[in-house]
Each structure stands twice: as structure tokens, then as C-alpha cells.
Amino acid sequence: MYRARDHVENERWLAEIEESADRLELGTEARSRATDLFLSTVSEWDDPSDRDADSRRAVAAASLYAGSLIEGDQRSQGDVADAVGVARLTIQQRWKDLLREAGLEPPSW
């Protein structure tokens, strides 16, 4: 779970998630899930400055991909990567760990 302060400290990244979700035409549930996944992960960081922008962007991308997958509004890793501005490999390497960190079991396929 995340703290309300995490939401305030990460406004920039939450706005980026929303903008990317707009480009992907994601539904409300997928957007909400992506935001929850992102905030659940960054709340474990002691200080927002502990991670650089590339790391936060990668977590935002993985959150969008996983959120869309969970909510049945799936987009390809490539489409999400293009919308966020990261490499597809970045998402591929991070999304399952992100789910585990959030207490969810990633699919085995």
C-alpha cells in the first residue's frame, strides 16, 4: 500500500502515466490499476530522489503494461514502450517483478 504523500511526491510521474494512458486509449480501470501499481512500488523508496528519472519512467511503463493486462485492456509491450518513451525490453524485464512487489502473482506463460 502507498501513502498519500507518495501521490503528492510523484505528481509528475502520475501525470505522465495519464498522458501515456491517453495515447494508449486505456480505460479507467487500467489507468487506476497502473497508478496503484506505480505508487505501491515507489512507496518503498525512502526518498523520491533515490531513483533517477529513467528508473521512474521504467516503473511507470511497467505499471501501465501490467495494469492494462490485469484489467483486460491489454496493450502490447511495444505499444506501451512507444507511448511512454522506453525500450520494449525495459517493460519485459520489469513488469513481473513489479507485480510481485505489489503482492500479485504474475502469470506463468
Coordinates of N, CA, C and O in Angstrom, one line a residue:
M1 N 0.8 -1.2 0.0 CA 0.0 0.0 0.0 C 0.9 1.2 0.0 O 2.0 1.2 0.4
Y2 N 0.3 2.3 -0.4 CA 1.1 3.5 -0.5 C 0.5 4.6 0.4 O -0.6 4.5 0.8
R3 N 1.3 5.6 0.6 CA 0.9 6.7 1.5 C 0.4 7.9 0.6 O 0.8 8.0 -0.6
A4 N -0.5 8.7 1.1 CA -1.0 9.9 0.4 C 0.2 10.8 0.0 O 0.1 11.4 -1.1
R5 N 1.2 10.9 0.8 CA 2.4 11.7 0.4 C 3.0 11.2 -0.9 O 3.6 12.0 -1.6
D6 N 3.0 9.9 -1.1 CA 3.6 9.3 -2.3 C 2.9 9.9 -3.6 O 3.5 10.2 -4.6
H7 N 1.6 10.1 -3.5 CA 0.8 10.7 -4.6 C 1.3 12.1 -4.9 O 1.6 12.4 -6.0
V8 N 1.5 12.9 -3.8 CA 2.0 14.3 -4.0 C 3.4 14.3 -4.5 O 3.7 15.1 -5.4
E9 N 4.3 13.5 -4.0 CA 5.7 13.5 -4.4 C 5.9 13.0 -5.8 O 6.9 13.2 -6.4
N10 N 4.9 12.3 -6.3 CA 5.1 11.7 -7.7 C 4.1 12.3 -8.7 O 3.8 11.6 -9.7
E11 N 3.6 13.5 -8.4 CA 2.6 14.1 -9.4 C 3.1 14.1 -10.8 O 2.3 13.8 -11.7
R12 N 4.4 14.4 -11.0 CA 5.0 14.4 -12.4 C 4.8 13.1 -13.0 O 4.4 13.0 -14.2
W13 N 5.1 12.0 -12.3 CA 5.0 10.7 -12.9 C 3.6 10.2 -13.1 O 3.3 9.5 -14.0
L14 N 2.7 10.6 -12.2 CA 1.3 10.2 -12.3 C 0.7 10.9 -13.5 O -0.1 10.3 -14.3
A15 N 1.1 12.2 -13.8 CA 0.7 12.9 -15.0 C 1.2 12.2 -16.2 O 0.5 12.1 -17.2
E16 N 2.4 11.7 -16.2 CA 3.0 11.0 -17.3 C 2.3 9.7 -17.6 O 2.0 9.3 -18.7
I17 N 1.9 9.0 -16.5 CA 1.1 7.8 -16.7 C -0.2 8.1 -17.3 O -0.7 7.4 -18.3
E18 N -0.9 9.2 -16.9 CA -2.2 9.6 -17.5 C -2.0 10.0 -19.0 O -2.8 9.6 -19.8
E19 N -1.0 10.7 -19.3 CA -0.7 11.1 -20.7 C -0.5 9.9 -21.6 O -1.0 9.8 -22.7
S20 N 0.3 9.0 -21.1 CA 0.6 7.7 -21.8 C -0.6 6.9 -22.0 O -0.9 6.3 -23.0
A21 N -1.4 6.8 -20.9 CA -2.7 6.1 -21.0 C -3.7 6.7 -22.0 O -4.4 6.0 -22.7
D22 N -3.6 8.0 -22.1 CA -4.4 8.7 -23.1 C -4.0 8.3 -24.5 O -4.8 8.0 -25.4
R23 N -2.6 8.3 -24.7 CA -2.1 7.8 -26.0 C -2.5 6.4 -26.4 O -2.7 6.0 -27.5
L24 N -2.6 5.6 -25.3 CA -2.9 4.2 -25.5 C -4.4 3.9 -25.5 O -4.9 2.8 -25.7
E25 N -5.2 5.0 -25.2 CA -6.6 4.9 -25.1 C -7.1 3.8 -24.1 O -8.0 3.0 -24.3
L26 N -6.4 3.8 -22.9 CA -6.7 2.8 -21.9 C -8.0 3.3 -21.1 O -8.3 4.4 -21.0
G27 N -8.7 2.3 -20.7 CA -9.9 2.5 -19.9 C -9.6 3.0 -18.4 O -8.4 2.9 -18.0
T28 N -10.6 3.4 -17.7 CA -10.4 3.9 -16.4 C -9.8 2.9 -15.4 O -9.0 3.2 -14.6
E29 N -10.3 1.6 -15.5 CA -9.8 0.6 -14.6 C -8.3 0.3 -14.8 O -7.6 0.2 -13.8
A30 N -7.9 0.3 -16.0 CA -6.5 0.0 -16.3 C -5.6 1.2 -15.8 O -4.5 1.0 -15.3
R31 N -6.1 2.4 -16.0 CA -5.4 3.6 -15.5 C -5.2 3.6 -14.0 O -4.2 3.8 -13.5
S32 N -6.3 3.2 -13.4 CA -6.3 3.2 -11.9 C -5.4 2.1 -11.4 O -4.6 2.3 -10.4
R33 N -5.4 1.0 -12.0 CA -4.6 -0.1 -11.6 C -3.1 0.2 -11.8 O -2.2 0.0 -11.0
A34 N -2.8 0.9 -13.0 CA -1.4 1.3 -13.2 C -0.9 2.3 -12.2 O 0.2 2.2 -11.7
T35 N -1.8 3.2 -11.8 CA -1.4 4.2 -10.8 C -1.2 3.5 -9.5 O -0.2 3.8 -8.8
D36 N -2.0 2.6 -9.1 CA -1.9 1.8 -7.8 C -0.6 1.1 -7.9 O 0.2 1.0 -6.9
L37 N -0.3 0.4 -9.0 CA 1.0 -0.4 -9.1 C 2.2 0.5 -8.9 O 3.2 0.2 -8.2
F38 N 2.2 1.7 -9.6 CA 3.3 2.6 -9.6 C 3.5 3.1 -8.2 O 4.6 3.1 -7.6
L39 N 2.4 3.6 -7.5 CA 2.5 4.1 -6.2 C 2.9 3.1 -5.1 O 3.6 3.4 -4.2
S40 N 2.4 1.9 -5.3 CA 2.8 0.8 -4.4 C 4.3 0.5 -4.5 O 4.9 0.1 -3.5
T41 N 4.8 0.6 -5.7 CA 6.3 0.4 -5.8 C 7.1 1.5 -5.3 O 8.1 1.3 -4.6
V42 N 6.8 2.7 -5.7 CA 7.6 3.9 -5.3 C 7.5 4.2 -3.8 O 8.4 4.8 -3.3
S43 N 6.4 3.7 -3.2 CA 6.3 4.0 -1.7 C 7.4 3.3 -0.9 O 7.7 3.6 0.2
E44 N 8.0 2.3 -1.6 CA 9.1 1.5 -0.9 C 10.4 2.3 -1.0 O 11.4 1.9 -0.3
W45 N 10.5 3.3 -1.8 CA 11.7 4.1 -1.9 C 11.7 5.1 -0.8 O 10.7 5.8 -0.6
D46 N 12.7 5.2 -0.1 CA 12.8 6.1 1.1 C 12.6 7.6 0.7 O 12.0 8.4 1.4
D47 N 13.2 8.0 -0.4 CA 13.2 9.4 -0.8 C 13.0 9.4 -2.3 O 13.6 8.7 -3.0
P48 N 12.1 10.3 -2.8 CA 11.9 10.4 -4.3 C 13.2 10.6 -5.1 O 13.3 10.2 -6.2
S49 N 14.2 11.2 -4.5 CA 15.4 11.5 -5.2 C 16.3 10.3 -5.2 O 17.4 10.3 -5.9
D50 N 15.9 9.2 -4.6 CA 16.8 8.0 -4.5 C 16.8 7.3 -5.9 O 17.7 6.5 -6.2
R51 N 15.8 7.5 -6.7 CA 15.8 6.9 -8.1 C 15.8 8.0 -9.1 O 15.2 9.0 -9.0
D52 N 16.5 7.8 -10.2 CA 16.6 8.8 -11.2 C 15.3 8.7 -12.1 O 14.5 7.8 -12.0
A53 N 15.2 9.6 -13.0 CA 14.1 9.7 -13.9 C 13.9 8.5 -14.8 O 12.8 8.1 -15.0
D54 N 15.0 7.9 -15.3 CA 14.9 6.8 -16.1 C 14.3 5.6 -15.3 O 13.5 4.8 -15.9
S55 N 14.6 5.4 -14.1 CA 14.1 4.3 -13.3 C 12.6 4.6 -13.1 O 11.8 3.6 -13.2
R56 N 12.2 5.8 -12.8 CA 10.8 6.0 -12.5 C 10.0 5.9 -13.8 O 8.8 5.4 -13.8
R57 N 10.5 6.3 -14.9 CA 9.9 6.1 -16.2 C 9.7 4.6 -16.5 O 8.6 4.2 -17.0
A58 N 10.7 3.8 -16.2 CA 10.6 2.4 -16.4 C 9.5 1.8 -15.6 O 8.7 0.9 -16.1
V59 N 9.4 2.2 -14.3 CA 8.4 1.7 -13.5 C 7.0 2.2 -14.0 O 6.0 1.4 -13.9
A60 N 6.9 3.4 -14.4 CA 5.6 3.9 -15.0 C 5.2 3.0 -16.2 O 4.0 2.6 -16.3
A61 N 6.1 2.7 -17.1 CA 5.8 1.9 -18.2 C 5.4 0.5 -17.8 O 4.4 0.0 -18.3
A62 N 6.1 -0.1 -16.9 CA 5.8 -1.5 -16.5 C 4.4 -1.5 -15.8 O 3.6 -2.4 -15.9
S63 N 4.1 -0.4 -15.0 CA 2.9 -0.3 -14.3 C 1.7 -0.2 -15.4 O 0.7 -0.8 -15.2
L64 N 1.9 0.6 -16.4 CA 0.9 0.7 -17.4 C 0.6 -0.6 -18.1 O -0.5 -1.0 -18.3
Y65 N 1.7 -1.3 -18.5 CA 1.6 -2.6 -19.1 C 0.8 -3.6 -18.2 O -0.1 -4.2 -18.6
A66 N 1.3 -3.7 -17.0 CA 0.7 -4.7 -16.0 C -0.7 -4.3 -15.7 O -1.6 -5.2 -15.6
G67 N -1.0 -3.0 -15.5 CA -2.3 -2.5 -15.2 C -3.3 -2.9 -16.3 O -4.4 -3.3 -16.1
S68 N -2.8 -2.7 -17.6 CA -3.7 -3.0 -18.7 C -4.0 -4.5 -18.8 O -5.0 -4.9 -19.2
L69 N -2.9 -5.3 -18.5 CA -3.0 -6.7 -18.6 C -4.0 -7.2 -17.5 O -4.9 -8.0 -17.8
I70 N -3.9 -6.7 -16.3 CA -4.8 -7.2 -15.2 C -6.2 -6.8 -15.4 O -7.1 -7.6 -15.2
E71 N -6.5 -5.7 -16.0 CA -7.8 -5.2 -16.2 C -8.4 -5.6 -17.5 O -9.5 -5.2 -17.9
G72 N -7.7 -6.4 -18.3 CA -8.3 -6.9 -19.5 C -8.3 -5.9 -20.7 O -9.1 -6.1 -21.6
D73 N -7.5 -4.9 -20.5 CA -7.5 -3.8 -21.5 C -6.0 -3.8 -22.1 O -5.4 -2.8 -22.3
Q74 N -5.6 -5.0 -22.4 CA -4.2 -5.2 -22.7 C -3.7 -4.5 -23.9 O -4.4 -4.4 -25.0
R75 N -2.5 -4.0 -23.8 CA -1.7 -3.4 -24.9 C -0.4 -4.1 -25.0 O 0.1 -4.7 -24.0
S76 N 0.2 -4.1 -26.2 CA 1.5 -4.8 -26.3 C 2.6 -4.1 -25.6 O 2.5 -2.9 -25.4
Q77 N 3.6 -4.8 -25.3 CA 4.8 -4.1 -24.6 C 5.3 -3.1 -25.5 O 5.7 -2.0 -25.1
G78 N 5.4 -3.3 -26.8 CA 5.9 -2.3 -27.8 C 5.0 -1.1 -27.8 O 5.6 0.0 -27.9
D79 N 3.7 -1.2 -27.8 CA 2.8 -0.1 -27.8 C 3.0 0.8 -26.5 O 3.1 2.0 -26.6
V80 N 3.1 0.1 -25.4 CA 3.3 0.8 -24.1 C 4.7 1.5 -24.1 O 4.8 2.7 -23.7
A81 N 5.7 0.8 -24.6 CA 7.0 1.4 -24.6 C 7.0 2.6 -25.5 O 7.6 3.6 -25.1
D82 N 6.4 2.6 -26.6 CA 6.3 3.8 -27.5 C 5.6 4.9 -26.8 O 6.0 6.1 -27.0
A83 N 4.5 4.6 -26.2 CA 3.7 5.7 -25.5 C 4.4 6.3 -24.4 O 4.3 7.5 -24.1
V84 N 5.3 5.6 -23.7 CA 6.0 6.1 -22.5 C 7.4 6.6 -22.9 O 7.9 7.5 -22.2
G85 N 7.9 6.1 -23.9 CA 9.3 6.5 -24.4 C 10.4 5.7 -23.7 O 11.4 6.3 -23.4
V86 N 10.2 4.4 -23.6 CA 11.2 3.5 -23.1 C 11.3 2.4 -24.2 O 10.5 2.2 -25.1
A87 N 12.3 1.5 -24.0 CA 12.5 0.4 -24.8 C 11.6 -0.7 -24.4 O 11.2 -0.9 -23.2
R88 N 11.1 -1.5 -25.3 CA 10.2 -2.7 -25.0 C 10.9 -3.6 -24.0 O 10.3 -4.1 -23.1
L89 N 12.2 -3.8 -24.1 CA 12.9 -4.6 -23.2 C 12.8 -4.2 -21.8 O 12.8 -5.0 -20.9
T90 N 12.7 -2.9 -21.6 CA 12.6 -2.3 -20.2 C 11.3 -2.8 -19.6 O 11.4 -3.3 -18.4
I91 N 10.3 -2.8 -20.3 CA 9.0 -3.4 -19.8 C 9.1 -4.9 -19.6 O 8.7 -5.4 -18.5
Q92 N 9.6 -5.6 -20.5 CA 9.8 -7.0 -20.5 C 10.6 -7.4 -19.2 O 10.2 -8.4 -18.6
Q93 N 11.6 -6.7 -18.9 CA 12.4 -7.0 -17.7 C 11.8 -6.6 -16.4 O 12.2 -7.1 -15.3
R94 N 10.8 -5.7 -16.4 CA 10.3 -5.2 -15.1 C 8.9 -5.6 -14.7 O 8.6 -5.5 -13.5
W95 N 8.0 -5.9 -15.6 CA 6.7 -6.0 -15.2 C 6.3 -7.1 -14.3 O 5.5 -7.0 -13.4
K96 N 7.0 -8.3 -14.4 CA 6.7 -9.4 -13.5 C 7.2 -9.1 -12.1 O 6.5 -9.4 -11.1
D97 N 8.4 -8.5 -12.0 CA 8.9 -8.1 -10.6 C 8.0 -7.1 -10.0 O 7.8 -7.1 -8.8
L98 N 7.5 -6.1 -10.8 CA 6.6 -5.1 -10.3 C 5.3 -5.8 -9.7 O 4.9 -5.4 -8.6
L99 N 4.8 -6.8 -10.4 CA 3.6 -7.5 -9.8 C 3.9 -8.2 -8.5 O 3.2 -8.1 -7.6
R100 N 5.1 -8.8 -8.5 CA 5.5 -9.5 -7.2 C 5.6 -8.5 -6.1 O 5.2 -8.7 -5.0
E101 N 6.3 -7.3 -6.4 CA 6.4 -6.3 -5.3 C 5.1 -5.8 -4.8 O 5.0 -5.4 -3.7
A102 N 4.1 -5.8 -5.7 CA 2.8 -5.4 -5.3 C 2.0 -6.5 -4.6 O 0.8 -6.3 -4.3
G103 N 2.6 -7.7 -4.5 CA 1.9 -8.8 -3.8 C 1.0 -9.6 -4.7 O 0.1 -10.3 -4.3
L104 N 1.2 -9.5 -6.0 CA 0.4 -10.2 -7.0 C 1.3 -11.3 -7.7 O 2.5 -11.2 -7.7
E105 N 0.7 -12.3 -8.1 CA 1.4 -13.4 -8.8 C 1.3 -13.2 -10.3 O 0.2 -13.3 -10.9
P106 N 2.5 -13.0 -10.9 CA 2.4 -12.9 -12.4 C 2.0 -14.2 -13.1 O 2.2 -15.3 -12.5
P107 N 1.5 -14.1 -14.3 CA 1.1 -15.4 -15.0 C 2.4 -16.2 -15.3 O 3.5 -15.6 -15.5
S108 N 2.2 -17.4 -15.5 CA 3.3 -18.3 -15.8 C 3.6 -18.5 -17.2 O 4.5 -19.2 -17.6
W109 N 2.8 -17.9 -18.1 CA 3.0 -18.1 -19.5 C 4.1 -17.3 -20.0 O 4.8 -16.8 -20.4

